[in-house]
Structure formats: structure tokens, C-alpha cells
Short mmCIF file of C-alpha atoms in Angstrom, two decimals:
data_model
loop_
_atom_site.label_atom_id
_atom_site.label_comp_id
_atom_site.label_asym_id
_atom_site.label_seq_id
_atom_site.Cartn_x
_atom_site.Cartn_y
_atom_site.Cartn_z
CA ASN A 1 6.30 48.00 -3.59
CA LEU A 2 6.45 46.73 0.01
CA LYS A 3 3.40 44.49 -0.36
CA ALA A 4 4.89 42.71 -3.42
CA MET A 5 8.18 42.13 -1.55
CA GLN A 6 6.35 40.60 1.43
CA ILE A 7 4.39 38.24 -0.83
CA GLY A 8 7.59 37.26 -2.67
CA GLN A 9 9.09 36.09 0.61
CA ILE A 10 6.18 33.86 1.55
CA LEU A 11 7.02 31.16 -1.01
CA ARG A 12 10.68 30.24 -1.32
CA ILE A 13 11.94 27.34 -3.45
CA LYS A 14 15.60 26.37 -3.23
CA HIS A 15 17.12 23.91 -5.69
CA TYR A 16 15.25 20.58 -5.29
CA ASP A 17 14.24 21.19 -1.70
CA PRO A 18 10.93 23.09 -1.93
CA LYS A 19 9.64 24.63 1.28
CA LEU A 20 6.81 26.92 2.20
CA ILE A 21 7.91 29.56 4.70
CA PHE A 22 5.28 30.95 7.04
CA ARG A 23 6.11 34.19 8.85
CA SER A 24 4.32 36.49 11.19
CA LEU A 25 5.92 39.93 11.12
CA LYS A 26 3.84 40.97 14.10
CA HIS A 27 4.67 37.99 16.37
CA SER A 28 8.21 37.04 15.19
CA PHE A 29 7.03 33.55 14.18
CA THR A 30 8.59 31.52 11.35
CA ALA A 31 7.77 27.97 10.25
CA ALA A 32 9.00 25.97 7.26
CA LEU A 33 6.85 23.25 5.67
CA GLY A 34 8.55 20.86 3.24
CA VAL A 35 8.80 17.34 1.98
CA GLY A 36 12.01 15.36 2.26
CA ALA A 37 12.74 11.67 1.76
CA SER A 38 8.97 11.06 1.36
CA GLN A 39 8.31 12.49 4.82
CA LEU A 40 6.38 15.61 5.76
CA GLN A 41 8.64 18.05 7.56
CA LEU A 42 7.65 21.00 9.74
CA ASN A 43 10.49 23.08 11.17
CA GLY A 44 12.90 20.20 10.59
CA TYR A 45 10.78 17.54 12.34
CA ASN A 46 9.62 14.52 10.31
CA PHE A 47 6.08 13.18 10.50
CA SER A 48 4.84 9.72 9.52
CA ASN A 49 3.35 8.95 6.14
CA VAL A 50 0.38 6.87 5.19
CA LYS A 51 1.37 4.73 2.21
CA THR A 52 -0.49 2.30 -0.04
CA LEU A 53 1.36 -0.38 -1.98
CA LYS A 54 -0.31 -2.25 -4.84
CA LEU A 55 1.00 -5.64 -5.99
CA THR A 56 -0.60 -7.97 -8.55
CA ILE A 57 -0.88 -11.75 -8.77
CA GLY A 58 -1.73 -13.30 -12.13
CA ALA A 59 -2.98 -16.62 -13.37
CA PRO A 60 -0.25 -18.98 -14.61
CA GLY A 61 1.57 -17.37 -17.55
CA VAL A 62 -0.13 -13.96 -17.33
CA THR A 63 2.47 -11.25 -18.00
CA GLY A 64 2.80 -7.85 -16.36
CA CYS A 65 2.14 -9.10 -12.81
CA ASN A 66 4.40 -8.97 -9.77
CA PHE A 67 3.66 -12.64 -9.01
CA ASN A 68 1.89 -15.58 -10.68
CA PHE A 69 0.16 -18.70 -9.48
CA ALA A 70 1.89 -21.85 -10.76
CA SER A 71 0.23 -24.11 -13.31
CA ALA A 72 -0.41 -27.50 -11.73
CA ALA A 73 -2.71 -30.45 -12.35
CA ASN A 74 -4.16 -30.25 -8.83
CA THR A 75 -6.34 -28.11 -6.58
CA THR A 76 -3.77 -27.74 -3.81
CA GLU A 77 -3.67 -24.38 -2.05
CA GLN A 78 -0.92 -22.08 -3.36
CA VAL A 79 0.62 -19.44 -1.10
CA ILE A 80 2.17 -16.33 -2.62
CA ASP A 81 4.59 -14.50 -0.31
CA LEU A 82 4.45 -10.82 -1.32
CA GLY A 83 7.64 -10.31 0.66
CA ALA A 84 8.64 -8.20 3.66
CA ILE A 85 6.66 -5.22 2.39
CA ILE A 86 5.37 -3.75 5.65
CA PRO A 87 8.27 -1.73 7.11
CA ALA A 88 9.45 -2.28 10.67
CA LEU A 89 7.33 -0.37 13.23
CA ALA A 90 4.62 0.38 10.63
CA ARG A 91 0.94 0.13 11.58
CA VAL A 92 -1.25 -1.68 9.01
CA LEU A 93 -4.39 0.35 8.35
CA ASP A 94 -6.05 -1.69 5.61
CA ILE A 95 -5.52 -4.55 3.21
CA LYS A 96 -7.91 -5.36 0.38
CA THR A 97 -7.96 -7.45 -2.79
CA HIS A 98 -9.59 -6.54 -6.10
CA THR A 99 -9.95 -8.94 -9.02
CA GLU A 100 -8.99 -6.65 -11.90
CA VAL A 101 -9.37 -9.37 -14.55
CA GLY A 102 -11.64 -12.32 -13.84
CA PHE A 103 -10.00 -15.74 -13.58
CA ALA A 104 -11.49 -17.29 -16.74
CA SER A 105 -11.27 -21.06 -16.79
CA ASN A 106 -13.26 -24.14 -15.97
CA LEU A 107 -12.99 -23.26 -12.29
CA SER A 108 -16.20 -23.35 -10.31
CA THR A 109 -14.61 -21.35 -7.49
CA LEU A 110 -11.41 -19.59 -6.53
CA VAL A 111 -11.14 -18.59 -2.88
CA ALA A 112 -8.33 -16.71 -1.19
CA GLU A 113 -7.29 -15.44 2.22
CA VAL A 114 -4.65 -12.89 3.20
CA GLY A 115 -2.49 -13.08 6.30
CA SER A 116 0.70 -12.14 8.04
CA SER A 117 1.75 -15.80 8.03
CA SER A 118 1.72 -18.51 5.37
CA SER A 119 -1.86 -19.78 4.85
CA GLY A 120 -3.00 -17.30 7.51
CA ASN A 121 -6.12 -15.15 7.45
CA GLN A 122 -5.07 -12.45 9.93
CA TYR A 123 -6.01 -9.74 7.43
CA ILE A 124 -8.75 -11.14 5.18
CA ALA A 125 -10.86 -14.24 5.81
CA SER A 126 -11.36 -16.79 3.04
CA GLY A 127 -13.71 -15.67 0.26
CA THR A 128 -14.21 -15.82 -3.50
CA ILE A 129 -12.00 -13.85 -5.88
CA LEU A 130 -13.03 -15.60 -9.14
CA ALA A 131 -15.10 -12.90 -10.89
CA LYS A 132 -13.97 -9.54 -12.22
CA ASN A 133 -14.40 -6.75 -9.63
CA ALA A 134 -14.62 -9.15 -6.70
CA ILE A 135 -13.41 -7.14 -3.71
CA ARG A 136 -12.37 -8.63 -0.39
CA ALA A 137 -11.33 -6.51 2.57
CA ALA A 138 -10.23 -6.84 6.15
CA ALA A 139 -13.04 -7.04 8.66
CA SER A 140 -13.67 -3.78 10.47
CA GLY A 141 -10.79 -3.24 12.90
CA ALA A 142 -8.97 -6.46 11.92
CA ALA A 143 -5.96 -4.71 10.39
CA LEU A 144 -5.52 -2.40 13.37
CA ALA A 145 -5.54 -5.45 15.63
CA ILE A 146 -2.19 -6.58 14.16
CA ALA A 147 0.53 -5.13 16.37
CA PRO A 148 3.48 -3.38 14.71
CA SER A 149 6.67 -5.40 14.62
CA ALA A 150 10.31 -4.44 15.14
CA THR A 151 11.08 -6.15 11.82
CA ALA A 152 9.54 -5.83 8.36
CA GLY A 153 6.33 -7.85 7.96
CA HIS A 154 5.35 -10.24 5.19
CA VAL A 155 1.96 -10.41 3.51
CA TYR A 156 0.79 -13.80 2.21
CA VAL A 157 -2.05 -14.53 -0.22
CA ALA A 158 -3.25 -18.15 -0.18
CA ALA A 159 -5.67 -19.34 -2.88
CA THR A 160 -7.47 -22.59 -3.65
CA PRO A 161 -9.22 -23.30 -6.97
CA GLY A 162 -12.32 -25.44 -7.52
CA ALA A 163 -10.57 -27.23 -10.43
CA ASN A 164 -6.96 -27.78 -11.47
CA TRP A 165 -4.67 -24.73 -11.59
CA SER A 166 -3.69 -25.80 -15.11
CA ASN A 167 -7.25 -24.95 -16.27
CA MET A 168 -6.74 -21.29 -15.35
CA VAL A 169 -5.98 -19.23 -18.47
CA GLN A 170 -6.40 -15.61 -17.38
CA GLY A 171 -6.93 -13.44 -14.33
CA ARG A 172 -5.22 -10.79 -12.21
CA LEU A 173 -5.69 -10.01 -8.53
CA ALA A 174 -4.53 -6.67 -7.09
CA VAL A 175 -3.56 -6.55 -3.42
CA HIS A 176 -3.59 -3.08 -1.82
CA ILE A 177 -1.72 -2.69 1.49
CA THR A 178 -2.11 0.60 3.39
CA TYR A 179 0.06 1.35 6.40
CA ILE A 180 1.45 4.20 8.47
CA GLU A 181 5.22 4.29 8.10
CA ALA A 182 7.20 5.12 11.23
CA VAL A 183 9.96 7.69 10.92
#
């Protein structure tokens, strides 16, 4: 059956390198679409990916988080360096924070800002993150205003409580960083 043979050749999977093969019998056109090393490939050319990374910051002693605020008998700003998580040449599309678990304590406030430098607010201006489901995001166009760098970029979250850090008993903040990765 000629029709069945033609359909069987449209989708070809080899080992762990799946590819979709597109062919035009009439126009002698062939294209291969695949995924390799987390990049989209078309006819052997790689295209950039949009990626979102989620990291969490917990209250002092909260387990299961990537980072934790330190317990201290003061209200001094604490800066958490999430590391060099934005790859070199990547374009930041969006950064937002989401309080997944409210920061229960005797705190009257808990404000944070997010930047590309320690205590900076290049991404998100200072605002409250105390209550569950508090969401803070970059101002419209703010993330795109940060120029790509030839080296990997850090993301810093700086927070200041309204009462001593040692009063904080629970809470978890998720930080979502979305960027276009250069190939």
C-alpha cells in the first residue's frame, strides 16, 4: 500500500534523537524538526529557548527551600544572592515573586525588592511579600530594559521585616525568572 508507506516515512524516530521529517515529493523539499540539548533544531540549526527558573526562599529554619533568611534579633535588610542564574547573553523577559506560604510571625510588614545587584531594585521595586499569594512583578518593560551581559547574571532578593527576623516562624517566597537563552 503506497499511501501507508508514505505515511510511515513522515515520522521517523531514531534511538534517543527524535525528529519529525517533512518532505514534499512534488517539490523535492525535506526538513527535519528535532530537539537536542534543550534547543529547538530545524535542519541542523539551533534556535533560542525561553526558560523559566523557579527558586524558593524560606523563613529561618524552613526546610525544602533553595535558600533561607537568617534568624537574627534585628530588622536589618537581608540580601539573598540567587547566584549567577541568568546565562551569558540571555535576555531577561520577566521576574516575579509569589508568596507560596505566608510569613507567619509577629511581623507587621515584610517588604522585598529584586535586582541585578545587591540591594538593587532593577527588576522589582520594593513592596510587601508578607501574606500568602502576594505577587510582585517587574514593572511593564523593566525587565527588557536590562541589557544582556557577556557573563552570567546574578539575581538578588533583598528583604526587610517590620520586626526581628527571629520572630519569623514560617513562610516561603518563590522567585520565577524567565529569560531567552542564547545559543
